[in-house]
Amino acid sequence: MDNRLITLLTRGESLTRAEYRVLAHLTEHPLLVGNITVRELAQATFVSTATIMRLCQKLGFSGFSEFIWHCKQLLSDTPHIAAQRNDLPELPALFSQFIANYQQTFQWVTQEKRQQFADLLRQKESFFLYGAGFSYLFAEYLTKKLQVLGKTAFISGPGDSRNIFLSNAARYQVFIAVSRSGETEQVLDKARIAKNVGMTVVAFTRASANTLAGMADLHFALYDEAVHYAAEAAGVTSFESNLVLLMDLLLLEATG
């Protein structure tokens, strides 16, 4: 972190999380100052260009150009780079493998798919989420996030009567299914109903070919190092952490 830009962070009391993230990004990457456009900075920090313009105004600048000019002035002072710690703990051997798995997943999460999800989040107000087993936990996580954003979001699972979904399906615009295998019959049953009543179907599954993926209007495939889902469902892999990371990225990009 370049301490010459640290004063920008101290002026961030009234900033939103997204605006603060832009400031933190420039502080961590001072060489970008003067070499990055407002659109490139927005893309790098998963916010809109409007968010960056609001940030500039909150900091007292007329626009992005004046803000960057001020950053250049700060950087023209004597450099003072924070000392790097040499006593960082040794990372587990599997850490690099998990990172590689994340990168594999995000190769499949194209900009077009992210934009489709963002459009759904901005244009639709009511969401019905469904998951079975461990997947229910992650469907519930996304449900709570949507509720915090002010959306009407309802979570259901195999323990609920099928009539609950049949009675309420027409009230919701988007059906979001979380299923690692993409073959759980209870999930497929609800997805078929959702398609029949005109709901947009979004699915989160493992990347291998599966029935739910073929039914979905928008499918997010996640890397799963388990060779066979049914045999290794109880094993610890990067699939679940991939899933949470993907959900948070999609929400941040849509609301930034």
Backbone as CSV, one residue per row, in Angstrom:
resi,resn,N_x,N_y,N_z,CA_x,CA_y,CA_z,C_x,C_y,C_z
1,MET,0.850,-1.197,0.000,0.000,0.000,0.000,0.884,1.245,0.000
2,ASP,0.573,2.218,-0.862,1.333,3.454,-0.947,0.748,4.474,0.026
3,ASN,1.559,4.850,1.041,1.066,5.758,2.078,0.796,7.168,1.567
4,ARG,1.298,7.486,0.370,1.039,8.823,-0.160,-0.432,9.025,-0.515
5,LEU,-1.155,7.929,-0.726,-2.578,8.015,-1.041,-3.460,7.693,0.152
6,ILE,-2.839,7.428,1.299,-3.612,6.972,2.451,-4.585,8.027,2.944
7,THR,-4.286,9.303,2.678,-5.190,10.366,3.126,-6.557,10.265,2.456
8,LEU,-6.601,9.655,1.271,-7.884,9.489,0.595,-8.804,8.589,1.409
9,LEU,-8.236,7.544,2.012,-9.041,6.605,2.778,-9.600,7.239,4.043
10,THR,-8.876,8.201,4.602,-9.347,8.847,5.832,-10.535,9.761,5.571
11,ARG,-10.810,10.046,4.296,-11.938,10.911,3.948,-13.169,10.093,3.565
12,GLY,-13.153,8.806,3.902,-14.188,7.919,3.419,-15.298,7.584,4.393
13,GLU,-15.529,8.405,5.423,-16.547,8.073,6.417,-17.950,8.004,5.832
14,SER,-18.239,8.872,4.861,-19.595,8.916,4.294,-19.723,8.093,3.019
15,LEU,-18.705,7.321,2.686,-18.719,6.577,1.442,-19.447,5.245,1.593
16,THR,-20.018,4.778,0.493,-20.612,3.442,0.478,-19.488,2.412,0.368
17,ARG,-19.837,1.149,0.566,-18.835,0.090,0.473,-18.213,0.045,-0.920
18,ALA,-19.050,0.243,-1.947,-18.554,0.197,-3.319,-17.592,1.351,-3.590
19,GLU,-17.934,2.544,-3.114,-17.072,3.713,-3.314,-15.739,3.544,-2.587
20,TYR,-15.814,3.013,-1.373,-14.587,2.801,-0.595,-13.686,1.785,-1.294
21,ARG,-14.299,0.782,-1.951,-13.518,-0.238,-2.646,-12.707,0.371,-3.789
22,VAL,-13.267,1.387,-4.462,-12.535,2.057,-5.533,-11.304,2.757,-4.967
23,LEU,-11.476,3.467,-3.850,-10.354,4.149,-3.215,-9.275,3.157,-2.789
24,ALA,-9.704,2.082,-2.164,-8.751,1.082,-1.686,-7.970,0.476,-2.855
25,HIS,-8.640,0.278,-3.989,-7.985,-0.302,-5.164,-6.868,0.610,-5.658
26,LEU,-7.115,1.906,-5.725,-6.083,2.839,-6.179,-4.940,2.933,-5.175
27,THR,-5.271,2.853,-3.889,-4.235,2.900,-2.857,-3.315,1.687,-2.952
28,GLU,-3.917,0.532,-3.273,-3.123,-0.689,-3.402,-2.355,-0.745,-4.727
29,HIS,-2.838,-0.003,-5.737,-2.207,-0.052,-7.068,-1.944,1.375,-7.572
30,PRO,-1.018,2.103,-6.941,-0.780,3.508,-7.305,-0.303,3.703,-8.742
31,LEU,0.304,2.667,-9.346,0.776,2.807,-10.722,-0.373,2.943,-11.719
32,LEU,-1.586,2.641,-11.265,-2.744,2.788,-12.147,-3.150,4.246,-12.327
33,VAL,-2.772,5.096,-11.364,-3.173,6.511,-11.405,-2.626,7.168,-12.663
34,GLY,-3.522,7.699,-13.473,-3.135,8.329,-14.721,-3.032,7.364,-15.882
35,ASN,-3.131,6.057,-15.582,-3.003,5.042,-16.632,-4.247,4.171,-16.756
36,ILE,-5.339,4.615,-16.139,-6.565,3.834,-16.182,-7.745,4.773,-16.407
37,THR,-8.651,4.388,-17.268,-9.830,5.201,-17.538,-10.903,4.924,-16.490
38,VAL,-11.905,5.778,-16.454,-12.975,5.585,-15.481,-13.711,4.272,-15.744
39,ARG,-13.852,3.891,-17.009,-14.522,2.627,-17.332,-13.679,1.426,-16.902
40,GLU,-12.379,1.512,-17.112,-11.491,0.419,-16.711,-11.454,0.269,-15.201
41,LEU,-11.471,1.406,-14.475,-11.477,1.365,-13.019,-12.792,0.777,-12.510
42,ALA,-13.891,1.130,-13.166,-15.197,0.583,-12.777,-15.216,-0.927,-12.962
43,GLN,-14.663,-1.399,-14.077,-14.648,-2.840,-14.347,-13.753,-3.575,-13.349
44,ALA,-12.615,-2.972,-12.999,-11.667,-3.618,-12.089,-12.208,-3.731,-10.676
45,THR,-13.106,-2.829,-10.302,-13.628,-2.818,-8.928,-15.092,-3.237,-8.844
46,PHE,-15.650,-3.698,-9.974,-17.023,-4.218,-10.019,-18.057,-3.175,-9.579
47,VAL,-17.877,-1.933,-10.050,-18.846,-0.875,-9.783,-19.215,-0.233,-11.115
48,SER,-20.165,0.681,-11.082,-20.542,1.419,-12.287,-19.721,2.703,-12.368
49,THR,-19.661,3.286,-13.561,-18.959,4.559,-13.714,-19.665,5.651,-12.909
50,ALA,-20.987,5.528,-12.754,-21.732,6.499,-11.959,-21.289,6.462,-10.503
51,THR,-20.973,5.276,-10.007,-20.481,5.150,-8.630,-19.173,5.901,-8.461
52,ILE,-18.281,5.809,-9.442,-16.996,6.503,-9.362,-17.200,8.011,-9.422
53,MET,-18.128,8.461,-10.242,-18.383,9.903,-10.331,-18.940,10.431,-9.008
54,ARG,-19.822,9.651,-8.363,-20.341,10.065,-7.054,-19.217,10.122,-6.017
55,LEU,-18.295,9.166,-6.110,-17.147,9.163,-5.200,-16.337,10.435,-5.363
56,CYS,-16.049,10.798,-6.597,-15.267,12.020,-6.851,-15.953,13.247,-6.254
57,GLN,-17.252,13.332,-6.425,-17.996,14.475,-5.911,-18.019,14.500,-4.388
58,LYS,-18.143,13.340,-3.766,-18.132,13.281,-2.304,-16.788,13.726,-1.738
59,LEU,-15.721,13.483,-2.507,-14.389,13.870,-2.057,-14.073,15.327,-2.386
60,GLY,-15.022,16.015,-3.035,-14.853,17.436,-3.302,-14.299,17.780,-4.664
61,PHE,-14.315,16.812,-5.591,-13.775,17.060,-6.922,-14.915,17.171,-7.936
62,SER,-14.652,17.927,-8.993,-15.690,18.155,-10.000,-15.938,16.916,-10.857
63,GLY,-14.937,16.060,-10.955,-15.085,14.862,-11.766,-13.874,13.970,-11.648
64,PHE,-13.812,12.954,-12.501,-12.747,11.958,-12.429,-11.390,12.562,-12.768
65,SER,-11.355,13.455,-13.747,-10.078,14.048,-14.162,-9.439,14.834,-13.022
66,GLU,-10.245,15.627,-12.319,-9.700,16.409,-11.204,-9.264,15.487,-10.061
67,PHE,-10.007,14.423,-9.831,-9.645,13.455,-8.795,-8.295,12.810,-9.109
68,ILE,-8.103,12.378,-10.365,-6.843,11.757,-10.763,-5.692,12.753,-10.667
69,TRP,-5.951,14.009,-11.053,-4.911,15.042,-10.944,-4.462,15.189,-9.495
70,HIS,-5.416,15.173,-8.563,-5.087,15.283,-7.141,-4.249,14.076,-6.703
71,CYS,-4.619,12.879,-7.170,-3.847,11.679,-6.818,-2.420,11.789,-7.333
72,LYS,-2.255,12.339,-8.552,-0.914,12.511,-9.112,-0.081,13.459,-8.251
73,GLN,-0.715,14.514,-7.729,-0.004,15.445,-6.862,0.461,14.758,-5.590
74,LEU,-0.406,13.926,-5.025,-0.022,13.197,-3.816,1.142,12.253,-4.099
75,LEU,1.125,11.622,-5.258,2.169,10.670,-5.611,3.479,11.342,-5.995
76,SER,3.444,12.629,-6.250,4.669,13.342,-6.601,5.533,13.607,-5.374
77,ASP,4.961,13.421,-4.171,5.744,13.576,-2.940,6.727,12.421,-2.800
78,THR,7.618,12.535,-1.835,8.607,11.476,-1.611,7.907,10.160,-1.337
79,PRO,8.243,9.129,-2.067,7.571,7.837,-1.870,7.775,7.296,-0.464
80,HIS,6.732,6.709,0.053,6.802,6.069,1.370,5.946,4.816,1.304
81,ILE,6.567,3.732,0.981,5.867,2.474,0.824,5.878,1.707,2.126
82,ALA,4.719,1.250,2.534,4.645,0.495,3.777,5.527,-0.747,3.691
83,ALA,6.241,-1.015,4.756,7.145,-2.167,4.795,6.357,-3.461,4.654
84,GLN,6.911,-4.366,3.883,6.262,-5.646,3.692,6.694,-6.611,4.786
85,ARG,5.741,-7.307,5.348,6.069,-8.263,6.389,6.753,-9.483,5.788
86,ASN,7.769,-9.961,6.467,8.483,-11.137,6.011,8.136,-12.373,6.833
87,ASP,7.230,-12.173,7.809,6.907,-13.278,8.699,5.506,-13.826,8.435
88,LEU,5.077,-13.722,7.173,3.758,-14.233,6.831,3.734,-15.748,7.036
89,PRO,2.636,-16.270,7.544,2.560,-17.712,7.770,2.606,-18.484,6.458
90,GLU,3.150,-19.660,6.503,3.213,-20.499,5.317,1.813,-20.988,4.963
91,LEU,1.454,-20.854,3.690,0.115,-21.222,3.251,0.010,-22.733,3.096
92,PRO,-1.180,-23.292,3.359,-1.371,-24.729,3.175,-1.108,-25.127,1.726
93,ALA,-0.686,-26.342,1.524,-0.368,-26.815,0.179,-1.580,-26.754,-0.745
94,LEU,-2.781,-26.951,-0.178,-3.998,-26.964,-0.996,-4.467,-25.564,-1.387
95,PHE,-3.882,-24.525,-0.792,-4.334,-23.157,-1.065,-4.228,-22.831,-2.549
96,SER,-3.074,-23.141,-3.136,-2.876,-22.828,-4.558,-3.834,-23.624,-5.433
97,GLN,-4.172,-24.845,-4.993,-5.121,-25.659,-5.755,-6.517,-25.052,-5.717
98,PHE,-6.915,-24.539,-4.547,-8.218,-23.892,-4.442,-8.269,-22.650,-5.329
99,ILE,-7.189,-21.880,-5.342,-7.137,-20.692,-6.192,-7.270,-21.083,-7.668
100,ALA,-6.587,-22.144,-8.054,-6.677,-22.616,-9.440,-8.101,-23.049,-9.773
101,ASN,-8.790,-23.663,-8.805,-10.170,-24.087,-9.027,-11.089,-22.882,-9.187
102,TYR,-10.867,-21.834,-8.382,-11.649,-20.600,-8.517,-11.468,-20.033,-9.925
103,GLN,-10.221,-19.986,-10.375,-9.940,-19.410,-11.689,-10.605,-20.222,-12.795
104,GLN,-10.633,-21.531,-12.628,-11.300,-22.373,-13.616,-12.787,-22.065,-13.680
105,THR,-13.415,-21.921,-12.516,-14.845,-21.601,-12.474,-15.129,-20.274,-13.164
106,PHE,-14.311,-19.269,-12.894,-14.616,-17.943,-13.419,-14.277,-17.798,-14.897
107,GLN,-13.623,-18.791,-15.469,-13.484,-18.797,-16.925,-14.825,-19.064,-17.590
108,TRP,-15.711,-19.749,-16.872,-17.031,-20.078,-17.415,-18.072,-19.012,-17.094
109,VAL,-17.765,-18.160,-16.123,-18.708,-17.098,-15.748,-18.427,-15.900,-16.649
110,THR,-18.972,-15.924,-17.836,-18.676,-14.901,-18.832,-19.326,-13.565,-18.466
111,GLN,-18.829,-12.524,-19.103,-19.401,-11.197,-18.885,-20.872,-11.171,-19.293
112,GLU,-21.205,-11.900,-20.356,-22.598,-11.945,-20.809,-23.501,-12.542,-19.730
113,LYS,-23.041,-13.622,-19.089,-23.843,-14.245,-18.038,-23.956,-13.331,-16.824
114,ARG,-22.867,-12.683,-16.471,-22.914,-11.757,-15.332,-23.875,-10.609,-15.612
115,GLN,-23.879,-10.140,-16.859,-24.785,-9.053,-17.221,-26.231,-9.509,-17.191
116,GLN,-26.486,-10.748,-17.613,-27.841,-11.290,-17.567,-28.352,-11.338,-16.125
117,PHE,-27.488,-11.780,-15.212,-27.882,-11.848,-13.805,-28.129,-10.453,-13.260
118,ALA,-27.253,-9.506,-13.603,-27.420,-8.129,-13.139,-28.736,-7.543,-13.642
119,ASP,-29.083,-7.838,-14.890,-30.337,-7.334,-15.456,-31.537,-7.913,-14.709
120,LEU,-31.468,-9.205,-14.378,-32.562,-9.827,-13.626,-32.718,-9.162,-12.267
121,LEU,-31.588,-8.905,-11.622,-31.634,-8.326,-10.286,-32.185,-6.899,-10.316
122,ARG,-31.918,-6.189,-11.377,-32.379,-4.806,-11.468,-33.822,-4.699,-11.960
123,GLN,-34.257,-5.678,-12.759,-35.567,-5.574,-13.396,-36.659,-6.380,-12.697
124,LYS,-36.280,-7.391,-11.942,-37.261,-8.255,-11.292,-37.275,-8.003,-9.784
125,GLU,-38.434,-8.244,-9.174,-38.592,-7.959,-7.746,-38.875,-9.194,-6.902
126,SER,-39.322,-10.282,-7.514,-39.723,-11.450,-6.721,-38.969,-12.701,-7.169
127,PHE,-38.359,-13.386,-6.197,-37.494,-14.527,-6.474,-37.891,-15.716,-5.588
128,PHE,-37.986,-16.896,-6.208,-38.251,-18.133,-5.470,-36.994,-18.987,-5.568
129,LEU,-36.400,-19.361,-4.427,-35.161,-20.119,-4.420,-35.396,-21.514,-3.858
130,TYR,-34.671,-22.485,-4.410,-34.873,-23.873,-3.999,-33.539,-24.605,-3.969
131,GLY,-33.366,-25.426,-2.932,-32.170,-26.246,-2.818,-32.453,-27.434,-1.929
132,ALA,-31.719,-28.517,-2.134,-31.884,-29.726,-1.328,-30.552,-30.098,-0.694
133,GLY,-30.589,-30.666,0.509,-29.365,-31.070,1.184,-28.474,-29.878,1.489
134,PHE,-27.156,-30.029,1.237,-26.227,-28.931,1.454,-26.580,-27.733,0.586
135,SER,-27.112,-27.990,-0.583,-27.435,-26.893,-1.497,-28.468,-25.949,-0.902
136,TYR,-29.319,-26.467,-0.007,-30.321,-25.609,0.634,-29.645,-24.481,1.418
137,LEU,-28.520,-24.788,2.053,-27.812,-23.776,2.847,-27.380,-22.596,1.979
138,PHE,-26.936,-22.909,0.768,-26.453,-21.852,-0.111,-27.604,-21.117,-0.787
139,ALA,-28.694,-21.825,-1.041,-29.893,-21.154,-1.543,-30.428,-20.198,-0.479
140,GLU,-30.350,-20.613,0.781,-30.805,-19.762,1.873,-29.908,-18.540,2.009
141,TYR,-28.612,-18.736,1.836,-27.659,-17.617,1.887,-28.008,-16.561,0.846
142,LEU,-28.248,-17.000,-0.392,-28.589,-16.067,-1.459,-29.943,-15.424,-1.204
143,THR,-30.882,-16.168,-0.614,-32.193,-15.611,-0.278,-32.044,-14.435,0.678
144,LYS,-31.247,-14.611,1.728,-31.045,-13.538,2.711,-30.402,-12.321,2.062
145,LYS,-29.448,-12.563,1.166,-28.793,-11.451,0.478,-29.798,-10.662,-0.366
146,LEU,-30.674,-11.379,-1.054,-31.685,-10.721,-1.889,-32.661,-9.926,-1.024
147,GLN,-33.024,-10.473,0.129,-33.931,-9.776,1.036,-33.309,-8.486,1.551
148,VAL,-32.016,-8.534,1.848,-31.317,-7.332,2.305,-31.343,-6.252,1.223
149,LEU,-31.330,-6.687,-0.029,-31.378,-5.741,-1.149,-32.791,-5.225,-1.422
150,GLY,-33.746,-5.683,-0.617,-35.105,-5.194,-0.759,-35.973,-6.007,-1.709
151,LYS,-35.482,-7.164,-2.133,-36.250,-8.009,-3.038,-37.183,-8.932,-2.244
152,THR,-38.256,-9.343,-2.886,-39.123,-10.375,-2.320,-38.506,-11.714,-2.672
153,ALA,-37.996,-12.428,-1.658,-37.295,-13.691,-1.899,-37.791,-14.742,-0.918
154,PHE,-38.156,-15.907,-1.458,-38.691,-17.004,-0.647,-37.847,-18.251,-0.869
155,ILE,-37.511,-18.961,0.210,-36.690,-20.156,0.123,-37.528,-21.388,0.443
156,SER,-37.327,-22.456,-0.325,-38.045,-23.701,-0.085,-37.105,-24.874,-0.323
157,GLY,-37.474,-26.029,0.254,-36.656,-27.222,0.099,-37.522,-28.456,0.132
158,PRO,-36.903,-29.645,0.067,-37.662,-30.905,0.026,-38.577,-31.108,1.227
159,GLY,-38.290,-30.474,2.346,-39.136,-30.631,3.527,-40.472,-29.927,3.409
160,ASP,-40.601,-29.048,2.418,-41.858,-28.325,2.216,-42.758,-29.086,1.249
161,SER,-44.035,-28.940,1.443,-44.996,-29.588,0.561,-44.868,-29.051,-0.867
162,ARG,-45.044,-29.936,-1.854,-45.015,-29.522,-3.260,-46.092,-28.485,-3.534
163,ASN,-47.178,-28.541,-2.771,-48.271,-27.586,-2.975,-47.865,-26.159,-2.632
164,ILE,-46.863,-26.005,-1.749,-46.382,-24.661,-1.417,-45.870,-23.978,-2.671
165,PHE,-45.108,-24.723,-3.455,-44.579,-24.147,-4.688,-45.682,-23.944,-5.716
166,LEU,-46.552,-24.928,-5.855,-47.637,-24.818,-6.832,-48.544,-23.636,-6.535
167,SER,-48.779,-23.377,-5.252,-49.682,-22.306,-4.851,-49.058,-20.928,-5.003
168,ASN,-47.711,-20.871,-4.979,-47.053,-19.562,-4.959,-46.271,-19.246,-6.224
169,ALA,-46.091,-20.219,-7.109,-45.231,-20.023,-8.277,-45.631,-18.812,-9.110
170,ALA,-46.910,-18.604,-9.288,-47.373,-17.502,-10.138,-47.039,-16.132,-9.567
171,ARG,-46.721,-16.079,-8.282,-46.413,-14.787,-7.637,-44.975,-14.351,-7.853
172,TYR,-44.127,-15.273,-8.325,-42.697,-14.984,-8.443,-42.268,-14.923,-9.898
173,GLN,-41.227,-14.117,-10.154,-40.769,-13.888,-11.521,-39.539,-14.719,-11.885
174,VAL,-38.724,-15.022,-10.874,-37.458,-15.727,-11.126,-37.354,-16.926,-10.188
175,PHE,-36.984,-18.074,-10.751,-36.748,-19.292,-9.964,-35.248,-19.560,-9.966
176,ILE,-34.639,-19.589,-8.787,-33.204,-19.852,-8.666,-33.010,-21.195,-7.976
177,ALA,-32.370,-22.123,-8.672,-32.142,-23.459,-8.137,-30.655,-23.675,-7.889
178,VAL,-30.337,-24.213,-6.716,-28.964,-24.577,-6.389,-28.910,-26.088,-6.249
179,SER,-28.139,-26.744,-7.091,-28.042,-28.207,-7.067,-26.672,-28.612,-7.571
180,ARG,-25.875,-29.185,-6.701,-24.512,-29.557,-7.100,-24.534,-30.530,-8.275
181,SER,-25.371,-31.540,-8.194,-25.427,-32.544,-9.261,-26.235,-32.075,-10.461
182,GLY,-27.252,-31.249,-10.220,-28.158,-30.858,-11.285,-29.109,-31.967,-11.676
183,GLU,-29.193,-33.000,-10.820,-30.034,-34.147,-11.133,-31.013,-34.489,-10.004
184,THR,-31.055,-33.693,-8.948,-31.968,-33.964,-7.841,-33.413,-33.818,-8.314
185,GLU,-34.199,-34.870,-8.182,-35.525,-34.907,-8.781,-36.447,-33.820,-8.238
186,GLN,-36.362,-33.541,-6.908,-37.234,-32.497,-6.339,-36.935,-31.136,-6.976
187,VAL,-35.655,-30.882,-7.245,-35.265,-29.612,-7.870,-35.753,-29.567,-9.315
188,LEU,-35.577,-30.650,-10.035,-36.016,-30.701,-11.438,-37.528,-30.524,-11.546
189,ASP,-38.252,-31.100,-10.611,-39.712,-30.980,-10.613,-40.129,-29.519,-10.497
190,LYS,-39.503,-28.787,-9.561,-39.843,-27.368,-9.377,-39.408,-26.536,-10.576
191,ALA,-38.265,-26.886,-11.166,-37.787,-26.134,-12.326,-38.746,-26.287,-13.509
192,ARG,-39.291,-27.499,-13.684,-40.254,-27.712,-14.773,-41.499,-26.865,-14.568
193,ILE,-41.979,-26.834,-13.344,-43.165,-26.025,-13.047,-42.872,-24.549,-13.303
194,ALA,-41.711,-24.108,-12.851,-41.325,-22.712,-13.034,-41.309,-22.349,-14.518
195,LYS,-40.748,-23.223,-15.351,-40.718,-22.964,-16.787,-42.133,-22.872,-17.351
196,ASN,-43.009,-23.757,-16.889,-44.379,-23.815,-17.410,-45.190,-22.571,-17.071
197,VAL,-44.901,-21.937,-15.925,-45.664,-20.749,-15.538,-44.976,-19.454,-15.969
198,GLY,-43.877,-19.590,-16.719,-43.240,-18.403,-17.289,-42.175,-17.750,-16.442
199,MET,-41.704,-18.418,-15.396,-40.632,-17.861,-14.573,-39.295,-18.029,-15.292
200,THR,-38.380,-17.096,-15.075,-37.012,-17.227,-15.562,-36.264,-18.167,-14.623
201,VAL,-35.625,-19.189,-15.168,-34.946,-20.193,-14.350,-33.436,-19.952,-14.367
202,VAL,-32.876,-19.767,-13.176,-31.430,-19.596,-13.000,-30.928,-20.801,-12.207
203,ALA,-29.831,-21.410,-12.653,-29.322,-22.610,-11.990,-27.845,-22.478,-11.664
204,PHE,-27.474,-22.953,-10.464,-26.079,-23.075,-10.054,-25.804,-24.577,-9.879
205,THR,-24.941,-25.145,-10.707,-24.628,-26.576,-10.615,-23.140,-26.793,-10.870
206,ARG,-22.699,-28.055,-10.713,-21.337,-28.388,-11.119,-21.255,-28.315,-12.637
207,ALA,-20.029,-28.254,-13.165,-19.851,-27.970,-14.591,-20.175,-29.138,-15.502
208,SER,-20.204,-30.364,-14.991,-20.493,-31.507,-15.857,-21.920,-31.426,-16.388
209,ALA,-22.162,-32.033,-17.537,-23.486,-31.999,-18.162,-24.537,-32.554,-17.204
210,ASN,-25.658,-31.836,-17.072,-26.725,-32.287,-16.180,-28.067,-31.747,-16.662
211,THR,-29.132,-32.349,-16.184,-30.482,-32.025,-16.662,-30.891,-30.599,-16.312
212,LEU,-30.604,-30.158,-15.103,-31.012,-28.825,-14.671,-30.358,-27.752,-15.520
213,ALA,-29.086,-27.946,-15.848,-28.378,-26.967,-16.684,-29.077,-26.790,-18.021
214,GLY,-29.557,-27.900,-18.586,-30.242,-27.826,-19.875,-31.589,-27.141,-19.805
215,MET,-32.202,-27.113,-18.620,-33.515,-26.487,-18.458,-33.415,-24.994,-18.162
216,ALA,-32.270,-24.572,-17.669,-32.136,-23.203,-17.163,-32.037,-22.166,-18.281
217,ASP,-32.616,-21.003,-18.039,-32.440,-19.866,-18.946,-31.051,-19.254,-18.746
218,LEU,-30.545,-19.351,-17.519,-29.220,-18.830,-17.183,-28.550,-19.839,-16.259
219,HIS,-27.437,-20.413,-16.717,-26.771,-21.471,-15.957,-25.364,-21.043,-15.573
220,PHE,-25.038,-21.181,-14.287,-23.687,-20.926,-13.805,-23.041,-22.267,-13.453
221,ALA,-22.013,-22.627,-14.222,-21.307,-23.887,-14.009,-20.116,-23.652,-13.089
222,LEU,-19.961,-24.508,-12.090,-18.862,-24.381,-11.137,-17.941,-25.588,-11.224
223,TYR,-16.652,-25.321,-11.150,-15.677,-26.405,-11.177,-15.846,-27.265,-9.931
224,ASP,-15.819,-28.571,-10.112,-15.946,-29.508,-8.994,-14.909,-30.601,-9.176
225,GLU,-13.927,-30.632,-8.276,-12.851,-31.607,-8.429,-13.249,-33.022,-8.023
226,ALA,-14.445,-33.174,-7.403,-14.927,-34.515,-7.084,-15.176,-35.272,-8.387
227,VAL,-14.674,-36.483,-8.477,-14.799,-37.258,-9.710,-16.248,-37.647,-9.975
228,HIS,-16.945,-38.052,-8.916,-18.338,-38.464,-9.079,-19.139,-37.901,-7.915
229,TYR,-20.109,-37.070,-8.227,-20.848,-36.369,-7.165,-21.485,-37.313,-6.154
230,ALA,-22.198,-38.333,-6.636,-22.942,-39.211,-5.732,-22.020,-39.930,-4.756
231,ALA,-20.789,-40.233,-5.199,-19.863,-40.977,-4.355,-19.099,-40.078,-3.398
232,GLU,-18.969,-38.807,-3.740,-18.092,-37.944,-2.960,-18.810,-36.715,-2.404
233,ALA,-20.110,-36.790,-2.265,-20.876,-35.634,-1.803,-20.432,-35.172,-0.421
234,ALA,-19.966,-36.105,0.416,-19.569,-35.754,1.776,-18.144,-35.228,1.842
235,GLY,-17.390,-35.334,0.761,-16.007,-34.873,0.766,-15.908,-33.360,0.751
236,VAL,-14.811,-32.851,1.277,-14.572,-31.408,1.283,-13.828,-31.030,0.011
237,THR,-14.432,-30.166,-0.786,-13.808,-29.679,-2.018,-13.972,-28.165,-2.066
238,SER,-13.513,-27.573,-3.155,-13.648,-26.129,-3.315,-14.999,-25.738,-3.896
239,PHE,-15.877,-26.699,-4.177,-17.139,-26.384,-4.837,-17.954,-25.369,-4.039
240,GLU,-18.130,-25.620,-2.738,-18.980,-24.737,-1.931,-18.381,-23.340,-1.792
241,SER,-17.065,-23.251,-1.583,-16.445,-21.928,-1.473,-16.493,-21.203,-2.810
242,ASN,-16.344,-21.958,-3.907,-16.555,-21.382,-5.241,-17.940,-20.758,-5.349
243,LEU,-18.931,-21.490,-4.840,-20.323,-21.080,-4.962,-20.590,-19.770,-4.227
244,VAL,-20.109,-19.667,-2.993,-20.311,-18.431,-2.223,-19.584,-17.269,-2.878
245,LEU,-18.365,-17.515,-3.326,-17.595,-16.458,-3.982,-18.312,-15.962,-5.228
246,LEU,-18.852,-16.888,-6.010,-19.570,-16.516,-7.227,-20.821,-15.709,-6.901
247,MET,-21.590,-16.153,-5.914,-22.808,-15.428,-5.545,-22.503,-14.001,-5.121
248,ASP,-21.476,-13.833,-4.289,-21.128,-12.494,-3.820,-20.639,-11.608,-4.954
249,LEU,-19.857,-12.177,-5.855,-19.358,-11.395,-7.002,-20.529,-10.928,-7.869
250,LEU,-21.471,-11.815,-8.136,-22.626,-11.454,-8.963,-23.444,-10.337,-8.310
251,LEU,-23.636,-10.437,-6.986,-24.412,-9.419,-6.289,-23.683,-8.078,-6.265
252,LEU,-22.376,-8.109,-6.014,-21.601,-6.873,-5.971,-21.591,-6.182,-7.327
253,GLU,-21.419,-6.980,-8.378,-21.368,-6.405,-9.712,-22.712,-5.816,-10.130
254,ALA,-23.785,-6.430,-9.659,-25.126,-5.958,-10.028,-25.562,-4.738,-9.235
255,THR,-24.987,-4.546,-8.047,-25.452,-3.463,-7.170,-24.431,-2.364,-6.972
256,GLY,-23.229,-2.510,-7.542,-22.191,-1.514,-7.343,-22.495,-0.177,-7.994
